């Protein structure tokens, strides 16, 4: 096989970005199979920030800031294809709406949130005001999407419908640097990892309750969830850290051999999460 | 290719000591896969994000990778703070700008190197009535806006004594008061 694209075996995996590559760790149950971790994609000249996974076409999408762009590649092997290359400055978070076949991303320099079809067509700006340092973004199709702005003067977590309408602030108190967001659609639970408060917290966006999962973490950047576990990348530990959401304890750590910052992380599900689709709704 | 049975089958990785490599079958291109700490790239010729330098000396003398030098005017939580080769600062904050975030951006003045962010760069806020061409920029150091004739103050917001009619937008006019009937 070509060394820059290792096809993934079936099953659920964690995908995360580390300077110049996208790596994966297979999950066995909730355990990271660390010995089987390897690079899925070598992108030696790039700085990859956000990673998202399309469970329908089994494609990885990522944002990259050295020649600001959004690209994709099949996890079953294939050439990377750039889908967005113009009018980007610092694209960071990326999220896939696997039902609507669109992608959403944040840009921390243009201070916008944009959406486009997965091939890069039909691109449009959906949020262009009130953003300072937008980073994490996560989709909950068909209900809406969530994003976090780590603006040190007024950090916040917001939501809106898929088309950008009905925008509202979900969390604004007692936040520091909410770098990472993840959403568990089965439990309607939105969780964030905060490098300022050093906490992982969750809320049910419908109920508006809030609870702390863990405190005293070091420097989270990206976060993703799978079942009872939350996995975050940590800039101080250069590691992926697993946290059991119910016990609030760290259950495992994976530190890649290469020591450098880890950025975005996402869960590549073996199958798409079950749920409604647009046709069922309409 | 170790299957062909010639002495050149296995060649050393074109990478710094300790790094491993792999070759891409289609192009034959060799990529280093485990670069030394702080470096990345096909040949470990680049610095990691947040650092700059020329670790292999490809463009001149070797410059080891070091942290972005941006006058404390970048945010450590940001990504892509400087160009990985030249070190040019790309994400200056506190209204600063320049290669090292070492000057105030256009329309601001003050001391970009002050310790307290509040003391760094302040908006010129030039008065549109008293400023030449209603421009928004001022002296980067003193904050003096370019005033129309007979207009004073840092922000060109007042006429000098004995002059009036700032609103003319052409500068202030002499009062022309009769010396006998005026108090001063």
GROMACS .gro file of C-alpha atoms in nm:
model
  466
    1UNK     CA    1   0.000   0.000   0.000
    2UNK     CA    2   0.109   0.357  -0.057
    3UNK     CA    3   0.263   0.493   0.262
    4UNK     CA    4   0.068   0.817   0.269
    5UNK     CA    5  -0.274   0.654   0.274
    6UNK     CA    6  -0.330   0.355   0.498
    7UNK     CA    7  -0.680   0.217   0.441
    8UNK     CA    8  -0.862   0.180   0.770
    9UNK     CA    9  -0.997  -0.157   0.871
   10UNK     CA   10  -1.367  -0.168   0.958
   11UNK     CA   11  -1.464  -0.046   1.303
   12UNK     CA   12  -1.469   0.282   1.487
   13UNK     CA   13  -1.156   0.495   1.504
   14UNK     CA   14  -1.031   0.818   1.644
   15UNK     CA   15  -0.883   1.053   1.383
   16UNK     CA   16  -0.663   1.338   1.495
   17UNK     CA   17  -0.427   1.592   1.340
   18UNK     CA   18  -0.062   1.624   1.432
   19UNK     CA   19   0.174   1.852   1.240
   20UNK     CA   20   0.183   1.732   0.881
   21UNK     CA   21  -0.036   1.428   0.920
   22UNK     CA   22  -0.366   1.279   1.017
   23UNK     CA   23  -0.336   0.977   1.242
   24UNK     CA   24  -0.581   0.722   1.362
   25UNK     CA   25  -0.622   0.502   1.665
   26UNK     CA   26  -0.867   0.212   1.637
   27UNK     CA   27  -1.117   0.171   1.919
   28UNK     CA   28  -1.194  -0.169   2.063
   29UNK     CA   29  -1.502  -0.108   2.269
   30UNK     CA   30  -1.401   0.218   2.429
   31UNK     CA   31  -1.033   0.130   2.452
   32UNK     CA   32  -0.773   0.284   2.228
   33UNK     CA   33  -0.571   0.017   2.048
   34UNK     CA   34  -0.254   0.217   2.080
   35UNK     CA   35  -0.028  -0.040   1.918
   36UNK     CA   36  -0.231  -0.015   1.600
   37UNK     CA   37  -0.216   0.364   1.577
   38UNK     CA   38  -0.071   0.493   1.253
   39UNK     CA   39  -0.079   0.775   1.002
   40UNK     CA   40  -0.375   0.769   0.765
   41UNK     CA   41  -0.247   1.064   0.564
   42UNK     CA   42   0.094   1.226   0.536
   43UNK     CA   43   0.065   1.594   0.446
   44UNK     CA   44   0.425   1.691   0.525
   45UNK     CA   45   0.408   2.057   0.433
   46UNK     CA   46   0.076   2.131   0.598
   47UNK     CA   47  -0.048   2.239   0.937
   48UNK     CA   48  -0.378   2.057   0.979
   49UNK     CA   49  -0.612   2.207   1.240
   50UNK     CA   50  -0.966   2.068   1.215
   51UNK     CA   51  -1.068   1.714   1.123
   52UNK     CA   52  -1.417   1.586   1.042
   53UNK     CA   53  -1.550   1.257   0.912
   54UNK     CA   54  -1.829   1.188   0.667
   55UNK     CA   55  -1.974   0.855   0.774
   56UNK     CA   56  -2.170   0.816   0.446
   57UNK     CA   57  -1.888   0.832   0.193
   58UNK     CA   58  -1.621   0.740   0.450
   59UNK     CA   59  -1.416   1.048   0.378
   60UNK     CA   60  -1.192   1.257   0.603
   61UNK     CA   61  -1.222   1.635   0.571
   62UNK     CA   62  -0.965   1.872   0.715
   63UNK     CA   63  -0.873   2.238   0.739
   64UNK     CA   64  -0.516   2.350   0.681
   65UNK     CA   65  -0.361   2.692   0.749
   66UNK     CA   66  -0.029   2.713   0.560
   67UNK     CA   67  -0.203   2.751   0.222
   68UNK     CA   68  -0.544   2.801   0.380
   69UNK     CA   69  -0.773   2.534   0.238
   70UNK     CA   70  -1.019   2.255   0.305
   71UNK     CA   71  -0.946   1.912   0.160
   72UNK     CA   72  -1.078   1.560   0.172
   73UNK     CA   73  -0.957   1.206   0.115
   74UNK     CA   74  -1.112   0.864   0.140
   75UNK     CA   75  -1.007   0.662   0.443
   76UNK     CA   76  -1.002   0.364   0.211
   77UNK     CA   77  -0.713   0.516   0.020
   78UNK     CA   78  -0.691   0.780  -0.247
   79UNK     CA   79  -0.548   1.116  -0.334
   80UNK     CA   80  -0.632   1.418  -0.121
   81UNK     CA   81  -0.862   1.656  -0.308
   82UNK     CA   82  -0.884   2.024  -0.218
   83UNK     CA   83  -1.247   2.137  -0.211
   84UNK     CA   84  -1.214   2.499  -0.090
   85UNK     CA   85  -0.906   2.710  -0.157
   86UNK     CA   86  -1.021   3.070  -0.200
   87UNK     CA   87  -1.120   3.337   0.053
   88UNK     CA   88  -0.989   3.144   0.351
   89UNK     CA   89  -0.742   3.285   0.601
   90UNK     CA   90  -0.733   3.066   0.908
   91UNK     CA   91  -0.989   2.787   0.871
   92UNK     CA   92  -1.003   2.594   1.198
   93UNK     CA   93  -1.304   2.390   1.304
   94UNK     CA   94  -1.492   2.181   1.050
   95UNK     CA   95  -1.814   1.981   1.084
   96UNK     CA   96  -2.003   1.755   0.846
   97UNK     CA   97  -2.381   1.741   0.812
   98UNK     CA   98  -2.396   1.386   0.680
   99UNK     CA   99  -2.770   1.410   0.614
  100UNK     CA  100  -2.771   1.744   0.432
  101UNK     CA  101  -2.438   1.661   0.259
  102UNK     CA  102  -2.283   1.989   0.360
  103UNK     CA  103  -1.981   2.103   0.559
  104UNK     CA  104  -1.950   2.394   0.800
  105UNK     CA  105  -1.631   2.565   0.905
  106UNK     CA  106  -1.502   2.852   1.117
  107UNK     CA  107  -1.232   3.099   1.015
  108UNK     CA  108  -1.060   3.285   1.299
  109UNK     CA  109  -0.927   3.567   1.079
  110UNK     CA  110  -1.226   3.642   0.857
  111UNK     CA  111  -1.436   3.576   1.171
  112UNK     CA  112  -1.700   3.392   0.975
  113UNK     CA  113  -1.883   3.064   0.969
  114UNK     CA  114  -1.944   2.930   0.621
  115UNK     CA  115  -2.122   2.634   0.470
  116UNK     CA  116  -2.079   2.455   0.137
  117UNK     CA  117  -2.173   2.130  -0.028
  118UNK     CA  118  -1.921   1.854   0.028
  119UNK     CA  119  -1.771   1.917  -0.317
  120UNK     CA  120  -1.712   2.283  -0.233
  121UNK     CA  121  -2.000   2.419  -0.443
  122UNK     CA  122  -2.291   2.628  -0.315
  123UNK     CA  123  -2.069   2.803  -0.064
  124UNK     CA  124  -2.215   3.079   0.150
  125UNK     CA  125  -2.150   3.274   0.469
  126UNK     CA  126  -2.398   3.195   0.745
  127UNK     CA  127  -2.252   3.392   1.039
  128UNK     CA  128  -2.039   3.703   0.991
  129UNK     CA  129  -2.099   3.912   1.301
  130UNK     CA  130  -2.019   3.889   1.669
  131UNK     CA  131  -1.726   3.649   1.626
  132UNK     CA  132  -1.371   3.709   1.755
  133UNK     CA  133  -1.194   3.374   1.777
  134UNK     CA  134  -1.434   3.111   1.644
  135UNK     CA  135  -1.281   2.764   1.648
  136UNK     CA  136  -1.478   2.451   1.737
  137UNK     CA  137  -1.791   2.369   1.536
  138UNK     CA  138  -2.010   2.064   1.546
  139UNK     CA  139  -2.324   1.962   1.357
  140UNK     CA  140  -2.638   1.799   1.492
  141UNK     CA  141  -2.837   1.741   1.175
  142UNK     CA  142  -3.109   1.822   1.106
  143UNK     CA  143  -3.160   2.031   1.421
  144UNK     CA  144  -2.874   2.274   1.394
  145UNK     CA  145  -2.512   2.321   1.477
  146UNK     CA  146  -2.300   2.451   1.763
  147UNK     CA  147  -1.983   2.655   1.772
  148UNK     CA  148  -1.749   2.803   2.031
  149UNK     CA  149  -1.564   3.135   2.028
  150UNK     CA  150  -1.263   3.152   2.265
  151UNK     CA  151  -1.253   3.533   2.263
  152UNK     CA  152  -1.070   3.602   2.591
  153UNK     CA  153  -1.293   3.899   2.666
  154UNK     CA  154  -1.621   3.717   2.614
  155UNK     CA  155  -1.597   3.346   2.537
  156UNK     CA  156  -1.924   3.181   2.437
  157UNK     CA  157  -2.089   2.875   2.289
  158UNK     CA  158  -2.365   2.944   2.038
  159UNK     CA  159  -2.611   2.753   1.823
  160UNK     CA  160  -2.834   2.814   1.526
  161UNK     CA  161  -3.043   2.625   1.276
  162UNK     CA  162  -2.868   2.465   0.980
  163UNK     CA  163  -2.931   2.775   0.766
  164UNK     CA  164  -2.785   3.015   1.024
  165UNK     CA  165  -3.121   3.143   1.145
  166UNK     CA  166  -3.238   3.139   1.508
  167UNK     CA  167  -2.889   3.211   1.642
  168UNK     CA  168  -2.862   3.215   2.020
  169UNK     CA  169  -2.601   3.195   2.296
  170UNK     CA  170  -2.610   2.870   2.493
  171UNK     CA  171  -2.324   2.925   2.738
  172UNK     CA  172  -2.134   3.243   2.826
  173UNK     CA  173  -2.065   3.230   3.201
  174UNK     CA  174  -1.758   3.071   3.358
  175UNK     CA  175  -1.587   2.991   3.030
  176UNK     CA  176  -1.217   3.042   2.960
  177UNK     CA  177  -1.083   2.908   2.632
  178UNK     CA  178  -1.346   2.664   2.504
  179UNK     CA  179  -1.128   2.511   2.233
  180UNK     CA  180  -1.318   2.189   2.170
  181UNK     CA  181  -1.681   2.086   2.128
  182UNK     CA  182  -1.851   1.751   2.084
  183UNK     CA  183  -2.214   1.647   2.059
  184UNK     CA  184  -2.368   1.314   2.149
  185UNK     CA  185  -2.692   1.300   1.951
  186UNK     CA  186  -2.815   0.985   2.130
  187UNK     CA  187  -2.812   1.161   2.466
  188UNK     CA  188  -2.859   1.518   2.335
  189UNK     CA  189  -2.545   1.617   2.519
  190UNK     CA  190  -2.316   1.900   2.413
  191UNK     CA  191  -1.976   1.887   2.583
  192UNK     CA  192  -1.679   2.121   2.569
  193UNK     CA  193  -1.315   2.111   2.673
  194UNK     CA  194  -1.183   2.437   2.811
  195UNK     CA  195  -0.811   2.528   2.822
  196UNK     CA  196  -0.886   2.830   3.041
  197UNK     CA  197  -1.098   2.674   3.315
  198UNK     CA  198  -0.921   2.337   3.266
  199UNK     CA  199  -1.256   2.159   3.273
  200UNK     CA  200  -1.472   1.935   3.062
  201UNK     CA  201  -1.838   2.030   3.097
  202UNK     CA  202  -2.163   1.925   2.931
  203UNK     CA  203  -2.508   2.067   2.879
  204UNK     CA  204  -2.833   1.947   2.734
  205UNK     CA  205  -2.907   2.233   2.495
  206UNK     CA  206  -3.281   2.183   2.522
  207UNK     CA  207  -3.291   2.183   2.900
  208UNK     CA  208  -3.008   2.429   2.954
  209UNK     CA  209  -2.870   2.240   3.253
  210UNK     CA  210  -2.495   2.223   3.294
  211UNK     CA  211  -2.265   1.984   3.468
  212UNK     CA  212  -1.897   1.934   3.513
  213UNK     CA  213  -1.744   1.610   3.393
  214UNK     CA  214  -1.384   1.668   3.494
  215UNK     CA  215  -1.157   1.942   3.624
  216UNK     CA  216  -0.783   1.993   3.644
  217UNK     CA  217  -0.714   1.893   3.286
  218UNK     CA  218  -0.413   2.058   3.124
  219UNK     CA  219  -0.455   2.214   2.779
  220UNK     CA  220  -0.732   2.065   2.565
  221UNK     CA  221  -0.754   2.158   2.199
  222UNK     CA  222  -0.993   1.917   2.024
  223UNK     CA  223  -1.252   1.690   2.177
  224UNK     CA  224  -1.476   1.408   2.054
  225UNK     CA  225  -1.711   1.161   2.220
  226UNK     CA  226  -1.794   0.798   2.172
  227UNK     CA  227  -2.040   0.623   2.401
  228UNK     CA  228  -1.944   0.678   2.761
  229UNK     CA  229  -1.605   0.823   2.676
  230UNK     CA  230  -1.477   1.165   2.584
  231UNK     CA  231  -1.141   1.189   2.409
  232UNK     CA  232  -0.947   1.513   2.391
  233UNK     CA  233  -0.613   1.621   2.247
  234UNK     CA  234  -0.386   1.803   2.491
  235UNK     CA  235  -0.126   2.064   2.393
  236UNK     CA  236   0.084   2.019   2.706
  237UNK     CA  237   0.087   1.643   2.712
  238UNK     CA  238   0.105   1.597   2.333
  239UNK     CA  239  -0.144   1.318   2.384
  240UNK     CA  240  -0.497   1.193   2.332
  241UNK     CA  241  -0.664   1.158   2.671
  242UNK     CA  242  -0.970   0.940   2.734
  243UNK     CA  243  -1.216   1.043   3.006
  244UNK     CA  244  -1.506   0.832   3.133
  245UNK     CA  245  -1.802   1.067   3.136
  246UNK     CA  246  -1.978   0.885   3.418
  247UNK     CA  247  -1.693   0.849   3.664
  248UNK     CA  248  -1.532   1.181   3.562
  249UNK     CA  249  -1.194   1.012   3.563
  250UNK     CA  250  -0.920   0.985   3.311
  251UNK     CA  251  -0.927   0.628   3.185
  252UNK     CA  252  -0.644   0.620   2.936
  253UNK     CA  253  -0.383   0.820   2.752
  254UNK     CA  254  -0.216   0.778   2.415
  255UNK     CA  255   0.104   0.968   2.348
  256UNK     CA  256   0.227   0.926   1.990
  257UNK     CA  257   0.596   0.859   1.943
  258UNK     CA  258   0.635   1.193   1.764
  259UNK     CA  259   0.622   1.473   2.024
  260UNK     CA  260   0.438   1.776   1.891
  261UNK     CA  261   0.103   1.942   1.940
  262UNK     CA  262  -0.211   1.748   1.854
  263UNK     CA  263  -0.496   1.952   1.705
  264UNK     CA  264  -0.846   1.850   1.596
  265UNK     CA  265  -0.987   1.509   1.679
  266UNK     CA  266  -1.301   1.330   1.560
  267UNK     CA  267  -1.464   0.991   1.580
  268UNK     CA  268  -1.485   0.794   1.257
  269UNK     CA  269  -1.788   0.575   1.315
  270UNK     CA  270  -1.812   0.235   1.155
  271UNK     CA  271  -2.169   0.331   1.065
  272UNK     CA  272  -2.357   0.656   1.061
  273UNK     CA  273  -2.537   0.731   1.386
  274UNK     CA  274  -2.896   0.618   1.350
  275UNK     CA  275  -3.153   0.893   1.355
  276UNK     CA  276  -3.390   1.091   1.148
  277UNK     CA  277  -3.311   1.211   0.804
  278UNK     CA  278  -3.449   1.505   0.616
  279UNK     CA  279  -3.691   1.287   0.419
  280UNK     CA  280  -3.837   1.147   0.739
  281UNK     CA  281  -3.882   1.498   0.873
  282UNK     CA  282  -4.042   1.638   0.560
  283UNK     CA  283   1.307  -0.231  -0.321
  284UNK     CA  284   1.473  -0.523  -0.154
  285UNK     CA  285   1.333  -0.781  -0.396
  286UNK     CA  286   1.552  -0.698  -0.694
  287UNK     CA  287   1.879  -0.823  -0.552
  288UNK     CA  288   2.107  -0.531  -0.631
  289UNK     CA  289   2.337  -0.345  -0.395
  290UNK     CA  290   2.131  -0.027  -0.423
  291UNK     CA  291   1.805  -0.191  -0.316
  292UNK     CA  292   1.792  -0.035   0.030
  293UNK     CA  293   1.910   0.321   0.064
  294UNK     CA  294   1.937   0.531   0.378
  295UNK     CA  295   1.647   0.765   0.449
  296UNK     CA  296   1.725   1.120   0.329
  297UNK     CA  297   1.623   1.240   0.673
  298UNK     CA  298   1.801   1.370   0.982
  299UNK     CA  299   1.934   1.104   1.219
  300UNK     CA  300   1.665   0.908   1.393
  301UNK     CA  301   1.388   0.980   1.144
  302UNK     CA  302   1.224   0.702   0.948
  303UNK     CA  303   1.093   0.733   0.594
  304UNK     CA  304   0.870   0.576   0.336
  305UNK     CA  305   0.842   0.607  -0.041
  306UNK     CA  306   0.527   0.680  -0.235
  307UNK     CA  307   0.501   0.409  -0.503
  308UNK     CA  308   0.346   0.618  -0.779
  309UNK     CA  309   0.593   0.905  -0.774
  310UNK     CA  310   0.883   0.737  -0.598
  311UNK     CA  311   0.886   1.037  -0.368
  312UNK     CA  312   1.042   0.973  -0.028
  313UNK     CA  313   0.879   1.122   0.280
  314UNK     CA  314   1.033   1.136   0.628
  315UNK     CA  315   0.787   1.003   0.881
  316UNK     CA  316   0.940   1.069   1.220
  317UNK     CA  317   1.120   1.402   1.218
  318UNK     CA  318   1.320   1.526   1.520
  319UNK     CA  319   1.129   1.727   1.781
  320UNK     CA  320   1.010   2.064   1.656
  321UNK     CA  321   1.052   1.979   1.288
  322UNK     CA  322   0.830   1.844   1.014
  323UNK     CA  323   0.805   1.834   0.635
  324UNK     CA  324   0.907   1.588   0.363
  325UNK     CA  325   1.271   1.612   0.469
  326UNK     CA  326   1.219   1.754   0.819
  327UNK     CA  327   1.299   2.092   0.663
  328UNK     CA  328   1.013   2.282   0.828
  329UNK     CA  329   0.937   2.396   1.181
  330UNK     CA  330   0.624   2.298   1.370
  331UNK     CA  331   0.337   2.543   1.398
  332UNK     CA  332   0.422   2.825   1.636
  333UNK     CA  333   0.794   2.808   1.552
  334UNK     CA  334   1.017   2.940   1.275
  335UNK     CA  335   1.357   2.871   1.131
  336UNK     CA  336   1.542   2.679   0.862
  337UNK     CA  337   1.648   2.359   1.037
  338UNK     CA  338   1.828   2.214   0.734
  339UNK     CA  339   1.972   2.545   0.615
  340UNK     CA  340   1.801   2.515   0.278
  341UNK     CA  341   1.794   2.890   0.222
  342UNK     CA  342   2.126   2.982   0.386
  343UNK     CA  343   2.280   2.909   0.724
  344UNK     CA  344   2.100   2.661   0.951
  345UNK     CA  345   1.855   2.837   1.180
  346UNK     CA  346   1.717   2.610   1.450
  347UNK     CA  347   1.342   2.626   1.506
  348UNK     CA  348   1.240   2.870   1.774
  349UNK     CA  349   0.915   3.012   1.903
  350UNK     CA  350   0.747   3.292   1.707
  351UNK     CA  351   0.896   3.631   1.807
  352UNK     CA  352   0.601   3.866   1.809
  353UNK     CA  353   0.668   4.113   2.092
  354UNK     CA  354   0.422   3.939   2.325
  355UNK     CA  355   0.149   4.058   2.091
  356UNK     CA  356   0.014   3.717   1.988
  357UNK     CA  357  -0.217   3.482   2.172
  358UNK     CA  358  -0.066   3.145   2.265
  359UNK     CA  359  -0.407   2.982   2.215
  360UNK     CA  360  -0.409   3.086   1.845
  361UNK     CA  361  -0.276   2.869   1.564
  362UNK     CA  362  -0.054   2.989   1.279
  363UNK     CA  363   0.094   3.277   1.476
  364UNK     CA  364   0.397   3.320   1.249
  365UNK     CA  365   0.537   3.211   0.914
  366UNK     CA  366   0.727   2.888   0.976
  367UNK     CA  367   1.024   2.995   0.762
  368UNK     CA  368   1.060   3.371   0.791
  369UNK     CA  369   0.903   3.418   1.133
  370UNK     CA  370   0.676   3.696   1.004
  371UNK     CA  371   0.402   3.744   1.260
  372UNK     CA  372   0.061   3.668   1.113
  373UNK     CA  373  -0.181   3.710   1.403
  374UNK     CA  374  -0.090   4.028   1.590
  375UNK     CA  375  -0.336   4.131   1.860
  376UNK     CA  376  -0.389   4.442   2.078
  377UNK     CA  377  -0.418   4.653   1.759
  378UNK     CA  378  -0.055   4.589   1.666
  379UNK     CA  379   0.091   4.507   1.325
  380UNK     CA  380   0.424   4.465   1.151
  381UNK     CA  381   0.669   4.179   1.097
  382UNK     CA  382   0.719   4.139   1.472
  383UNK     CA  383   0.385   4.291   1.586
  384UNK     CA  384   0.611   4.579   1.688
  385UNK     CA  385   0.413   4.877   1.564
  386UNK     CA  386   0.058   5.002   1.602
  387UNK     CA  387  -0.172   4.914   1.318
  388UNK     CA  388  -0.307   5.191   1.097
  389UNK     CA  389  -0.546   5.415   1.284
  390UNK     CA  390  -0.384   5.343   1.624
  391UNK     CA  391  -0.098   5.496   1.824
  392UNK     CA  392   0.101   5.433   2.137
  393UNK     CA  393   0.367   5.193   2.255
  394UNK     CA  394   0.310   4.844   2.114
  395UNK     CA  395   0.578   4.712   2.350
  396UNK     CA  396   0.414   4.838   2.671
  397UNK     CA  397   0.369   4.566   2.930
  398UNK     CA  398   0.001   4.629   2.992
  399UNK     CA  399  -0.229   4.563   2.691
  400UNK     CA  400  -0.437   4.868   2.784
  401UNK     CA  401  -0.127   5.086   2.740
  402UNK     CA  402  -0.035   4.946   2.400
  403UNK     CA  403  -0.214   5.086   2.096
  404UNK     CA  404  -0.507   5.325   2.124
  405UNK     CA  405  -0.738   5.440   1.847
  406UNK     CA  406  -0.642   5.770   1.681
  407UNK     CA  407  -1.008   5.876   1.681
  408UNK     CA  408  -0.923   6.184   1.475
  409UNK     CA  409  -1.203   6.440   1.459
  410UNK     CA  410  -1.349   6.419   1.107
  411UNK     CA  411  -1.417   6.795   1.119
  412UNK     CA  412  -1.065   6.909   1.199
  413UNK     CA  413  -0.850   6.647   1.026
  414UNK     CA  414  -0.701   6.682   0.678
  415UNK     CA  415  -0.909   6.476   0.437
  416UNK     CA  416  -1.105   6.338   0.735
  417UNK     CA  417  -0.837   6.067   0.750
  418UNK     CA  418  -0.832   5.808   1.026
  419UNK     CA  419  -0.458   5.765   1.085
  420UNK     CA  420  -0.228   5.960   1.312
  421UNK     CA  421   0.135   5.972   1.421
  422UNK     CA  422   0.210   5.620   1.547
  423UNK     CA  423   0.405   5.754   1.845
  424UNK     CA  424   0.237   6.077   1.957
  425UNK     CA  425  -0.108   6.010   1.817
  426UNK     CA  426  -0.116   6.353   1.660
  427UNK     CA  427  -0.375   6.363   1.380
  428UNK     CA  428  -0.296   6.585   1.079
  429UNK     CA  429  -0.495   6.901   1.154
  430UNK     CA  430  -0.646   7.151   0.911
  431UNK     CA  431  -0.517   7.513   0.937
  432UNK     CA  432  -0.564   7.672   1.280
  433UNK     CA  433  -0.699   7.348   1.429
  434UNK     CA  434  -0.538   7.213   1.748
  435UNK     CA  435  -0.547   6.922   1.992
  436UNK     CA  436  -0.413   6.567   1.933
  437UNK     CA  437  -0.735   6.464   1.766
  438UNK     CA  438  -0.786   6.797   1.579
  439UNK     CA  439  -1.106   6.861   1.767
  440UNK     CA  440  -1.073   7.234   1.849
  441UNK     CA  441  -0.986   7.571   1.698
  442UNK     CA  442  -0.684   7.752   1.832
  443UNK     CA  443  -0.764   8.058   2.048
  444UNK     CA  444  -0.897   8.346   1.839
  445UNK     CA  445  -1.036   8.116   1.572
  446UNK     CA  446  -1.379   7.960   1.510
  447UNK     CA  447  -1.592   7.751   1.273
  448UNK     CA  448  -1.441   7.403   1.296
  449UNK     CA  449  -1.750   7.277   1.115
  450UNK     CA  450  -1.644   7.439   0.789
  451UNK     CA  451  -1.417   7.134   0.738
  452UNK     CA  452  -1.165   7.374   0.583
  453UNK     CA  453  -0.992   7.464   0.908
  454UNK     CA  454  -1.076   7.743   1.152
  455UNK     CA  455  -1.129   8.110   1.061
  456UNK     CA  456  -1.000   8.412   1.249
  457UNK     CA  457  -1.264   8.557   1.483
  458UNK     CA  458  -1.226   8.911   1.344
  459UNK     CA  459  -1.364   9.063   1.665
  460UNK     CA  460  -1.337   9.438   1.703
  461UNK     CA  461  -1.058   9.512   1.950
  462UNK     CA  462  -1.262   9.783   2.116
  463UNK     CA  463  -1.586   9.590   2.182
  464UNK     CA  464  -1.431   9.249   2.275
  465UNK     CA  465  -1.337   9.118   2.618
  466UNK     CA  466  -1.016   8.956   2.483
   0.00000   0.00000   0.00000
